[in-house]
Short mmCIF file of C-alpha atoms and ligand atoms in Angstrom, two decimals:
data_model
loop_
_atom_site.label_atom_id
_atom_site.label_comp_id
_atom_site.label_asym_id
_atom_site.label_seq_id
_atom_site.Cartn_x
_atom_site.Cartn_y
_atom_site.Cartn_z
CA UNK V 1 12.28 -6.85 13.53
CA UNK V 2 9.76 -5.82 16.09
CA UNK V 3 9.68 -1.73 16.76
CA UNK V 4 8.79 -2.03 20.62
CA UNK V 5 8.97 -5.32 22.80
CA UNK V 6 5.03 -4.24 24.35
CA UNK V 7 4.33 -6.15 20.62
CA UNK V 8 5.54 -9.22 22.09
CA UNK V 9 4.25 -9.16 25.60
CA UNK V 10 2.88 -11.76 27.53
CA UNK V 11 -0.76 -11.73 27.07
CA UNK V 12 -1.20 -11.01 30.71
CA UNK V 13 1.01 -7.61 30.70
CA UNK V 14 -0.49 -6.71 27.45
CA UNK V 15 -4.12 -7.03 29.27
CA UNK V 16 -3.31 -5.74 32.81
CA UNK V 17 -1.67 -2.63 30.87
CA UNK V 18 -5.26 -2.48 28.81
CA UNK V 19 -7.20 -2.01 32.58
CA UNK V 20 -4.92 0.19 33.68
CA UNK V 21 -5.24 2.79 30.45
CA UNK V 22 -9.07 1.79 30.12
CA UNK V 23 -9.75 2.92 34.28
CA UNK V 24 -7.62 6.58 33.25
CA UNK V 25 -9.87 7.14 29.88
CA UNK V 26 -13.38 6.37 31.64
CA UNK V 27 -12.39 8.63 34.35
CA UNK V 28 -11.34 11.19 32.00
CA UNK V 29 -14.40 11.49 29.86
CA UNK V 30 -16.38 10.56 32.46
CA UNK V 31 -15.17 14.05 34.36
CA UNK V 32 -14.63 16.21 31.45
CA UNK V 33 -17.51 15.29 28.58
CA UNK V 34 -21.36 16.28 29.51
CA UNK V 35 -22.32 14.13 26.50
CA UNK V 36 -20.69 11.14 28.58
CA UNK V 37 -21.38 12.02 32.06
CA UNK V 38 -25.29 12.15 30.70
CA UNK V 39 -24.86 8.37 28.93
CA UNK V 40 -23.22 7.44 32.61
CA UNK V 41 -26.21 8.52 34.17
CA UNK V 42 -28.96 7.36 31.90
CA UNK V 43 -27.21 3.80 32.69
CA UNK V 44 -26.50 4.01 36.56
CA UNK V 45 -22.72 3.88 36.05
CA UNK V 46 -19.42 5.28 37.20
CA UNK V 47 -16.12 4.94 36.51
CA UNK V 48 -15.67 2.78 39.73
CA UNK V 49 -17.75 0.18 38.09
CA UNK V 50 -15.35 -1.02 35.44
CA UNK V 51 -13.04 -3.86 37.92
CA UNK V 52 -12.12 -5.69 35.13
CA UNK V 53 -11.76 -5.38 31.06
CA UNK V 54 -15.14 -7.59 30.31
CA UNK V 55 -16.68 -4.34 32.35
CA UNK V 56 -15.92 -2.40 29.13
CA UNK V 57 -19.25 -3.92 28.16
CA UNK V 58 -21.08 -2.06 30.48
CA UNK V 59 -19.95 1.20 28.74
CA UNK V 60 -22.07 3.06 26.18
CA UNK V 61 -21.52 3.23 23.08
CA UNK V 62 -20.31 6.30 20.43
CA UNK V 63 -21.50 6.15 16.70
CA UNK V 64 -20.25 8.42 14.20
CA UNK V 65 -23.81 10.42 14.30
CA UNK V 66 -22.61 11.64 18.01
CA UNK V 67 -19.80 13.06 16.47
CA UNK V 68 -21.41 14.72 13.52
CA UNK V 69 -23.85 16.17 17.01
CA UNK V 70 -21.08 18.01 18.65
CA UNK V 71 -18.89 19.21 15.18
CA UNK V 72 -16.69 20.21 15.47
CA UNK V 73 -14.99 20.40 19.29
CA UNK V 74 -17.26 19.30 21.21
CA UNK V 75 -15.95 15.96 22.23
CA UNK V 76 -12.82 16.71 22.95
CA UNK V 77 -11.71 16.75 26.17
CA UNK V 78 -8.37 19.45 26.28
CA UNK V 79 -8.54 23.35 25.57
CA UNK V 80 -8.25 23.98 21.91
CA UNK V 81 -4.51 25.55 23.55
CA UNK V 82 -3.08 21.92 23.88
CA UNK V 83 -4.63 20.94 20.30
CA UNK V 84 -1.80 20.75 17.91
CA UNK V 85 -3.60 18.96 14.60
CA UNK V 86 -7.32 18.44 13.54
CA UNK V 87 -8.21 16.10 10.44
CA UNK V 88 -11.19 15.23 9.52
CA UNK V 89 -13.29 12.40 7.85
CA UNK V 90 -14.08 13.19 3.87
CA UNK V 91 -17.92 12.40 4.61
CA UNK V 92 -19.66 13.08 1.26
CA UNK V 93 -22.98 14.05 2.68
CA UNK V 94 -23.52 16.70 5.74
CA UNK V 95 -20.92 18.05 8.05
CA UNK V 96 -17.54 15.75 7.91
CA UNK V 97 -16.52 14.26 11.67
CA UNK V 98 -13.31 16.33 12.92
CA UNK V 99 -10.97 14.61 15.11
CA UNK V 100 -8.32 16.45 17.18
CA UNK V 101 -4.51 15.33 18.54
CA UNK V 102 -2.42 16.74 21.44
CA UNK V 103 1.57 16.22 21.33
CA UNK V 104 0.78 12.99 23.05
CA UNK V 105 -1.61 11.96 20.72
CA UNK V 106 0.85 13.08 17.97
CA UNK V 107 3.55 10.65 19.79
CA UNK V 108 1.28 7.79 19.77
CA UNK V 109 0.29 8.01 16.22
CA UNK V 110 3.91 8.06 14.83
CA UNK V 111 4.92 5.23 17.65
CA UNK V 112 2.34 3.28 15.82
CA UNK V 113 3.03 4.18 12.55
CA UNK V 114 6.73 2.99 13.20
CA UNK V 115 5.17 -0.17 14.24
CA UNK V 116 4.14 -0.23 10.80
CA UNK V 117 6.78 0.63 8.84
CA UNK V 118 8.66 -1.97 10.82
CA UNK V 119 6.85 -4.92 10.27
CA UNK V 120 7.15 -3.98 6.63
CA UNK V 121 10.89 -4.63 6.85
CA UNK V 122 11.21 -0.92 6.77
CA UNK V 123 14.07 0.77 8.11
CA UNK V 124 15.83 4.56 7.58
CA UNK V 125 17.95 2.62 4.56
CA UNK V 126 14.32 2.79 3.03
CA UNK V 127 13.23 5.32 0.81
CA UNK V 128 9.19 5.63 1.15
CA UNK V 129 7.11 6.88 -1.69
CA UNK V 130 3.86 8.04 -0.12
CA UNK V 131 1.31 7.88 -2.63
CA UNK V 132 -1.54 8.63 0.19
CA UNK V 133 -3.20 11.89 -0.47
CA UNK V 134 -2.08 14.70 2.11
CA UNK V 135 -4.80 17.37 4.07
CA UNK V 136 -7.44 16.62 6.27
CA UNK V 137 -7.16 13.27 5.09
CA UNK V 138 -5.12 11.12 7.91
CA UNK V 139 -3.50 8.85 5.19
CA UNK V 140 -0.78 11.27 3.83
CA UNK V 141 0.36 13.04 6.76
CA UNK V 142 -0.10 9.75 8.92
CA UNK V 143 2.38 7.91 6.71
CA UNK V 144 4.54 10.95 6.57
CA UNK V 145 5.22 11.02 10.39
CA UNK V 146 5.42 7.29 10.71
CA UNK V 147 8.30 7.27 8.06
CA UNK V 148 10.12 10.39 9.51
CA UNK V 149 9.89 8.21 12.93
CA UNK V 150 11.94 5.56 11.55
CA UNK V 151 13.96 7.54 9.86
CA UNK V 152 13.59 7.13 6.31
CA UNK V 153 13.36 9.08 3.61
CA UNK V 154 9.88 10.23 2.46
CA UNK V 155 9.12 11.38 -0.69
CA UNK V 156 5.66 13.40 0.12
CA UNK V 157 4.00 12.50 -3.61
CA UNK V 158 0.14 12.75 -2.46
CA UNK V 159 -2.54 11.53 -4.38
CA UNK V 160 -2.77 11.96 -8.68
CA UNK V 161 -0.49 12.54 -11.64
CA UNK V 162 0.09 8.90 -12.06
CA UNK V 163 2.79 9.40 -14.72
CA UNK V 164 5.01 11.64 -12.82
CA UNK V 165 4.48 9.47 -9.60
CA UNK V 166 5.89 6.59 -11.84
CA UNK V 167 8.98 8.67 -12.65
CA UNK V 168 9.54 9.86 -9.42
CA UNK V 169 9.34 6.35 -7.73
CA UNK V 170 11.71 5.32 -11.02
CA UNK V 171 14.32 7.84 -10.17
CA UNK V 172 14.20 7.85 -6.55
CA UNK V 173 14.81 4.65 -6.09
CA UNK V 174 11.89 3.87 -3.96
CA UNK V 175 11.97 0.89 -1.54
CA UNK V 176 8.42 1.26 0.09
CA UNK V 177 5.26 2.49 -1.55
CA UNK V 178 1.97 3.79 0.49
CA UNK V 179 -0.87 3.77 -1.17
CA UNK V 180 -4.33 2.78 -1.10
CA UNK V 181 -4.63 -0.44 -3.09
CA UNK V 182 -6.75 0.65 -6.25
CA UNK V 183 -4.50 3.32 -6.75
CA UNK V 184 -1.34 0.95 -6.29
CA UNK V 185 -2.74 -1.08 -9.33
CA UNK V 186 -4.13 1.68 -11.29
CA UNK V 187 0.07 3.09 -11.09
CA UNK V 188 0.80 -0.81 -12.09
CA UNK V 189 -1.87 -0.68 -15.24
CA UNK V 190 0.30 2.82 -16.42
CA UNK V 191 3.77 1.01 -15.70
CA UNK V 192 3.01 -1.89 -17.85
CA UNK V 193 2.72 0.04 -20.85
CA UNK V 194 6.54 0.34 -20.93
CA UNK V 195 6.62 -3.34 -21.83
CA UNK V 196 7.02 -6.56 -20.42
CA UNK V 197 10.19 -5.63 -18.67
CA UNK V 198 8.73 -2.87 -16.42
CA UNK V 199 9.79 -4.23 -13.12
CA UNK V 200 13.35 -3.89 -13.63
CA UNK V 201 13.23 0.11 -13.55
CA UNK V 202 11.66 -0.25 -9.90
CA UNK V 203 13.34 -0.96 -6.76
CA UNK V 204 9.83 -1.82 -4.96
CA UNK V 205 10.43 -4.46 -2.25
CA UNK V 206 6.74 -3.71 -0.19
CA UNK V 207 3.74 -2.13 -0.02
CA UNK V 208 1.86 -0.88 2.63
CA UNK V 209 -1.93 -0.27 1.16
CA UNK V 210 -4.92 0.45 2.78
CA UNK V 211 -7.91 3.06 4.01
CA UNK V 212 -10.49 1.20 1.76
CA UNK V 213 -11.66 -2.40 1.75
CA UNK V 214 -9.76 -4.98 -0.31
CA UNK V 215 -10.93 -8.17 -0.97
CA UNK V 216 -7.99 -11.13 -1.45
CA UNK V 217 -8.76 -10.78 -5.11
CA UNK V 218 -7.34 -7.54 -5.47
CA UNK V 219 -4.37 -7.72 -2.91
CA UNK V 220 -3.46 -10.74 -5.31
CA UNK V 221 -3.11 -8.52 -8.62
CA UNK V 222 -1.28 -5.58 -6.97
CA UNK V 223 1.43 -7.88 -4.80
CA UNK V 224 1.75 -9.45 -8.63
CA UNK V 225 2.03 -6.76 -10.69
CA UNK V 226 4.53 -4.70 -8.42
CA UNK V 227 5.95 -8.58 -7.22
CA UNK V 228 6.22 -6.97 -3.54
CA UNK V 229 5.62 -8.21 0.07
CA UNK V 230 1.84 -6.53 0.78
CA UNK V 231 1.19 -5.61 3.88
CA UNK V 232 -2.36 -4.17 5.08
CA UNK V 233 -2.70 -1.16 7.64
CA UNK V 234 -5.98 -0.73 8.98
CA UNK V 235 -7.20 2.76 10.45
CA UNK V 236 -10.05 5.30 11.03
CA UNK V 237 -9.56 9.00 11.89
CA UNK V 238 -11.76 8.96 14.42
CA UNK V 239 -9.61 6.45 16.43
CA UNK V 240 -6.26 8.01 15.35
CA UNK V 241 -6.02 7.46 10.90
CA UNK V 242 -3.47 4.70 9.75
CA UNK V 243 -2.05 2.74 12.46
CA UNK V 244 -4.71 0.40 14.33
CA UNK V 245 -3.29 -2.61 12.91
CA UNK V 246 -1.24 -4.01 10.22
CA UNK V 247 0.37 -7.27 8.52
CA UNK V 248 3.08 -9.10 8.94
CA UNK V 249 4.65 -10.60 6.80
CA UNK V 250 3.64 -14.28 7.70
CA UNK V 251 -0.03 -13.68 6.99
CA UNK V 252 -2.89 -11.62 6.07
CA UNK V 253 -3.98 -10.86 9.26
CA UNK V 254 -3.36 -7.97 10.74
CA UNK V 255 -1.67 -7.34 14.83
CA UNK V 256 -3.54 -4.90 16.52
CA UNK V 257 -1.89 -2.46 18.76
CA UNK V 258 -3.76 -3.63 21.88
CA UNK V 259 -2.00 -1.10 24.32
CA UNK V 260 -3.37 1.33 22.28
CA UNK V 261 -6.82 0.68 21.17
CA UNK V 262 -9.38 -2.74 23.03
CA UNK V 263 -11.51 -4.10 20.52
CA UNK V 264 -14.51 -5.93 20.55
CA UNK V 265 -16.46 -7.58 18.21
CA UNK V 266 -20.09 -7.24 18.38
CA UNK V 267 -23.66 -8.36 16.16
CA UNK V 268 -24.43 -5.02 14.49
CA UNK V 269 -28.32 -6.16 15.18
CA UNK V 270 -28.40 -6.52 18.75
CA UNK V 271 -25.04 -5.24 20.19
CA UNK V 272 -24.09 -7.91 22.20
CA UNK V 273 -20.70 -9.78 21.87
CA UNK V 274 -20.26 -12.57 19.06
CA UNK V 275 -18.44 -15.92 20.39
CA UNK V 276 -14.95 -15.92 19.84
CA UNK V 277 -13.74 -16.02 16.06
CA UNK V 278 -17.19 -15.14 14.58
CA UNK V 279 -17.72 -12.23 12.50
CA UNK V 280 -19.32 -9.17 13.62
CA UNK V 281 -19.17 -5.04 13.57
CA UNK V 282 -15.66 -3.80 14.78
CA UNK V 283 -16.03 -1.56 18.19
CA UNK V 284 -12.81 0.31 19.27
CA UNK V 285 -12.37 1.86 22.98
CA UNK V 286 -9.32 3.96 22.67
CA UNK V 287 -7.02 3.77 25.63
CA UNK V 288 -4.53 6.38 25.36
CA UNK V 289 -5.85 9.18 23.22
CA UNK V 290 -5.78 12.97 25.27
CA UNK V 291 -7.86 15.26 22.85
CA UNK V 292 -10.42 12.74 22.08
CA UNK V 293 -11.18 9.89 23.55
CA UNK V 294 -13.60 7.29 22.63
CA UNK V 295 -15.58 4.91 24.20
CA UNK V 296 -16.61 1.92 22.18
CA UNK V 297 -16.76 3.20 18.99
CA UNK V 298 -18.65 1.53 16.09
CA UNK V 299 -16.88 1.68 13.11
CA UNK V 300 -19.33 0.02 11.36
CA UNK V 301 -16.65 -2.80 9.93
CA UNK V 302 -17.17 -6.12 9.90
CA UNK V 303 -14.74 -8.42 11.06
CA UNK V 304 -12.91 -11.49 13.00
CA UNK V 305 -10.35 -11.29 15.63
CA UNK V 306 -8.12 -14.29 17.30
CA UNK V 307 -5.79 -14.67 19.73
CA UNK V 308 -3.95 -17.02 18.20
CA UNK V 309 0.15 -16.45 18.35
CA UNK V 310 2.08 -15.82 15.25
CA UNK V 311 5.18 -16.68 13.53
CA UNK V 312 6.60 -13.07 13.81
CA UNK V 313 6.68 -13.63 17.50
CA UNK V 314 4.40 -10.49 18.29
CA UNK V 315 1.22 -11.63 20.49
CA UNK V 316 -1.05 -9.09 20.28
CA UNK V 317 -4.49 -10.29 18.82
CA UNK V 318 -4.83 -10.19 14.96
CA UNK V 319 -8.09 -8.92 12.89
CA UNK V 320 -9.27 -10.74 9.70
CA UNK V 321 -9.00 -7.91 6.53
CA UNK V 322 -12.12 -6.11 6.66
CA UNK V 323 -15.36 -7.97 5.20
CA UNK V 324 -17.48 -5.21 4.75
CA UNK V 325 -19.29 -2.67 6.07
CA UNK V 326 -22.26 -3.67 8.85
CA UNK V 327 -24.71 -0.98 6.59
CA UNK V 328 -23.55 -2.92 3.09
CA UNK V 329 -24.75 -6.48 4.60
CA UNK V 330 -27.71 -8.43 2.79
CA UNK V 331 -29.39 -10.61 3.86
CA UNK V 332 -30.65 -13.29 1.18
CA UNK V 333 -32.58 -15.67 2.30
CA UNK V 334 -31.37 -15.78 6.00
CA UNK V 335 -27.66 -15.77 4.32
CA UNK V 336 -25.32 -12.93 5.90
CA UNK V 337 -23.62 -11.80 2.21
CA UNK V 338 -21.11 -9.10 2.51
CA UNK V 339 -20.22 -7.38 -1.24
CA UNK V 340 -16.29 -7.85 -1.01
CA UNK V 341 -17.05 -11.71 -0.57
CA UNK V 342 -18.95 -11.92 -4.04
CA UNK V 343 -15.92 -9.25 -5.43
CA UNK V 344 -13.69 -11.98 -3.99
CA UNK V 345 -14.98 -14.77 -6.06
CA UNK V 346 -15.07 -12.39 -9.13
CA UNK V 347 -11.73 -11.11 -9.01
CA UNK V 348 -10.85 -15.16 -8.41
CA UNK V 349 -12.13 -16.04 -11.95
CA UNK V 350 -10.41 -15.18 -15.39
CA UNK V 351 -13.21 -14.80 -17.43
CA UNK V 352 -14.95 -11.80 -15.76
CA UNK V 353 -13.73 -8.19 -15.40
CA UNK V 354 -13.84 -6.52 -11.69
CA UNK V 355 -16.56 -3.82 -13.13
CA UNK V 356 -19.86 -5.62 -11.81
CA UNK V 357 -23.26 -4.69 -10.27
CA UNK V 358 -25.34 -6.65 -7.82
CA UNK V 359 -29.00 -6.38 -7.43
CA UNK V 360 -30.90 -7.57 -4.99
CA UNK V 361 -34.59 -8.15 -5.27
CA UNK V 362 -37.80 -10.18 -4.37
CA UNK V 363 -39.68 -12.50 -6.59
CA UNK V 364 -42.99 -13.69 -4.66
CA UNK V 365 -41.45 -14.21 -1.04
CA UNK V 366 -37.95 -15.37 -2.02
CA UNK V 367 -35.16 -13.44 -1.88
CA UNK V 368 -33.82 -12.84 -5.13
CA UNK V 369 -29.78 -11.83 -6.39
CA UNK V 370 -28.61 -11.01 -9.18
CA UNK V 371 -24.94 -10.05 -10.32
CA UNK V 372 -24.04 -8.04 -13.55
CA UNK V 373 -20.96 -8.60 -14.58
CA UNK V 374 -18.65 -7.46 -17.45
CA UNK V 375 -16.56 -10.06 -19.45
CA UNK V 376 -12.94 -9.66 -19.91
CA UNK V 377 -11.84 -7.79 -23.34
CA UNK V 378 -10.88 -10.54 -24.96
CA UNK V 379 -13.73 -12.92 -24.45
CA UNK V 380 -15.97 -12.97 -27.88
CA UNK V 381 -19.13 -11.73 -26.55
CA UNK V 382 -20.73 -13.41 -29.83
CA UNK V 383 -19.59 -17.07 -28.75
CA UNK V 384 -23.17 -17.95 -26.43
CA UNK V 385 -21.32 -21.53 -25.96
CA UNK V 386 -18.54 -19.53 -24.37
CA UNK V 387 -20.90 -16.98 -22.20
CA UNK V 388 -22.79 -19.93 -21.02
CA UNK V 389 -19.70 -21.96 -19.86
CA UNK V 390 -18.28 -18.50 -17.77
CA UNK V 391 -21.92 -18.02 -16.33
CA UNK V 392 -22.40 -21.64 -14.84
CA UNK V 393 -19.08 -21.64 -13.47
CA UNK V 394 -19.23 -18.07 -11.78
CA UNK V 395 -22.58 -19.00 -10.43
CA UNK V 396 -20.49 -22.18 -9.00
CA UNK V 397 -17.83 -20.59 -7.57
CA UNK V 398 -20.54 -18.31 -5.87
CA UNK V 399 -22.70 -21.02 -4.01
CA UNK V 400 -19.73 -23.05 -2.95
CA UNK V 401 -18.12 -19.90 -1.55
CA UNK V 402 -21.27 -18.17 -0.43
CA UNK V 403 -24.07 -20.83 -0.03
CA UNK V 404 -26.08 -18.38 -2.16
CA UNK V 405 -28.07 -19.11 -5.44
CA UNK V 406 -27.64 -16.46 -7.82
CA UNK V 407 -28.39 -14.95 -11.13
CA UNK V 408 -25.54 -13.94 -13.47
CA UNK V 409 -26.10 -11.62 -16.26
CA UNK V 410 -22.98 -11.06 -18.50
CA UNK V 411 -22.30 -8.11 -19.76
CA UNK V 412 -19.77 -6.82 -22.73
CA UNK V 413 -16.52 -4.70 -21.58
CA UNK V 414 -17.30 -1.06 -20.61
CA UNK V 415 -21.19 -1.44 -20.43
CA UNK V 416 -21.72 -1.20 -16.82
CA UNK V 417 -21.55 2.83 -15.70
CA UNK V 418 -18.80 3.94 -14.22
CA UNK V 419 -18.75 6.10 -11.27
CA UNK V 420 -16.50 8.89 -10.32
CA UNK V 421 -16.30 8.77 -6.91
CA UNK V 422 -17.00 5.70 -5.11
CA UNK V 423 -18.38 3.33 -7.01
CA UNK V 424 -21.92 1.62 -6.79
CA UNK V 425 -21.83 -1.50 -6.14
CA UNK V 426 -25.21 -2.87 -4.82
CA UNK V 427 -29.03 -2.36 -5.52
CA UNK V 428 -31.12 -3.30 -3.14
CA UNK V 429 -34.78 -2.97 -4.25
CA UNK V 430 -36.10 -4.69 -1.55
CA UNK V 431 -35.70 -1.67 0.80
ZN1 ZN R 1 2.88 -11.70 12.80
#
């Protein structure tokens, strides 16, 4: 089932469409923002100059420190009268980025989030247990609307309490769960301890997980230990929350809603485009948004898109899972390594626990990694034979994935510090 036929579009409606919408938001920022009108200036443009979508080049760009400039309403482009909804980023350090919605904006968010729901095999005979956390945060509310779109039943859990969550989704009866993925696992970890058998008191047939980065390692464990379909959402507040893209259910990449939101894919050194099918930072031009619209935005994602058409029938251009984040890159020895790729190959091997550390650092000239990792609990951390058999073949699995000498260190269960809040995950001493 496909929510609205613009999903399966000929490529040429789906681009001509993308013009059209792309002409009315340059115009619109371009006559209501100062901050843009200046950038327009600065770089001898006008709206009349963007002919054709490969113009949207020309355009300048908005990071998430212009944002943070104007906090909180300064961006947006409608009277705070038509403003029916402001979120806002959870931003740990400084003032958070706040994003606003009209109705319209409203409309489009729950049009996508049906899109969603949809290509989950979701439909109102579904009963949705949203595990996202509800507030300023656009996961909970985001989910809510999409569900009440479709008209299914929502059960508005929020974040927490795994135990009762567990009961709830039990007794309910729930067909869907949305939830980010460590969460979805951590719920799976609590359910086990009912036995072997636990999968027989839920009714789970998907998942919808996202709003953090998931390597293939961990979308493996939670699709297994809840045996559902998974299917990835991808979203940012600042280009609407949830709803930018999700999974079908032929593969792991995820259909963009193109009508919506033009992407490009750019080197996060230099800013200019990547050839097609390369990885690069994520930039989103929203084309429809009324409170505030954006003009290449960097998210600061690394990614891949294609055009290649899909089983499902839908042809708007997918995105590869998100690698990493362009600030979390190393660089090791002239080697692009993104984090999530080395959590990959962890999460890929039996022997060693997801709880690991890596370290990069320089020894003379050469570029140096290390990766501290904790054995599983029921390796004998006395056997060295043992140890030394799990170290060469993680460092293996590493260089054949990665191209990347490393060090391993191997650590006992529970030695490496955990963190409260989001987890650290790399050392670089070389900075
Ligand atoms: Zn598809």
């Amino acid at each position: 089932m496909i929510w609205n036929k613009i999903e399966s579009a000929r490529r040429e409606d789906i681009e001509a469409l993308q013009l059209k919408r792309l002409q009315e938001t340059v115009t619109r920022v371009y006559s209501l923002t100062p901050f843009y009108q200046d950038k327009f200036k600065e770089l001898d443009l006008t709206p009349n100059d963007i002919k054709t979508l490969d113009d949207v080049k020309k355009l300048p760009f908005t990071t998430k420190k212009d944002l943070r400039a104007h906090y909180p309403f300064g961006l947006f482009t409608v009277p705070m009268s038509e403003v029916v909804r402001i979120h806002s980023s959870s931003g740990t350090t400084g003032k958070p980025t706040v994003v606003g919605y009209t109705q319209a904006d409203m409309d489009v968010w729950d049009e996508v989030m049906a899109r969603v729901y949809t290509m989950a095999g979701a439909n109102s005979d579904d009963i949705v247990h949203n595990g996202y956390g509800y507030g300023l945060f656009t996961g909970g509310l985001g989910f809510h609307n999409g569900a009440a779109k479709i008209g299914a039943t929502i059960v508005p859990a929020s974040g927490g309490m795994t135990d009762r969550q567990l009961m709830l989704m039990r007794d309910f009866k729930a067909t869907i769960l949305a939830a980010t993925p460590t969460f979805a696992l951590h719920m799976a970890e609590v359910a086990k301890k009912d036995g072997v058998d636990y999968l027989e008191k839920y009714k789970l047939k998907a998942g919808i997980f996202g709003a953090e980065p998931t390597s293939a390692g961990l979308k493996a464990e939670v699709k297994k230990a809840w045996a559902i379909d998974y299917h990835e959402v991808y979203g940012l507040s600042e280009i609407i929350g949830p709803g930018v893209s999700c999974s079908c259910k032929h593969s792991d990449l995820l259909h963009v809603f193109e009508d919506h939101f033009l992407f490009e894919i750019i080197d996060p050194k230099t800013g200019k485009e990547v050839e097609d099918g390369q990885r690069g930072e994520l930039v989103i031009t929203t084309l429809t948004k009324q409170a505030l619209p954006l003009l290449r935005y960097r998210t600061g994602d690394i990614t891949s898109i294609t055009k290649e058409p899909c089983e499902c029938g839908r042809t708007m251009l997918r995105m590869e899972s998100i690698v990493g984040r362009a600030d979390d890159m190393l660089i090791i020895s002239g080697v692009n390594v993104y984090p999530s790729q080395i959590e990959h190959v962890i999460a890929n091997s039996s022997d060693v626990s997801l709880n690991y550390l890596i370290i990069a650092d320089k020894k003379g000239h050469l570029d140096k990694l290390e990766i501290q990792v904790e054995v599983e609990e029921d390796i004998d951390f006395e056997n060295k034979e043992l140890l030394e058999k799990i170290k060469k073949e993680l460092q293996h699995s590493i260089s054949n994935n990665l191209y990347i000498n490393v060090a391993i260190t191997l650590e006992p269960p529970h030695k490496i510090e955990r963190s409260m809040g989001k987890a650290v995950r790399i050392i670089d001493k070389r900075k």
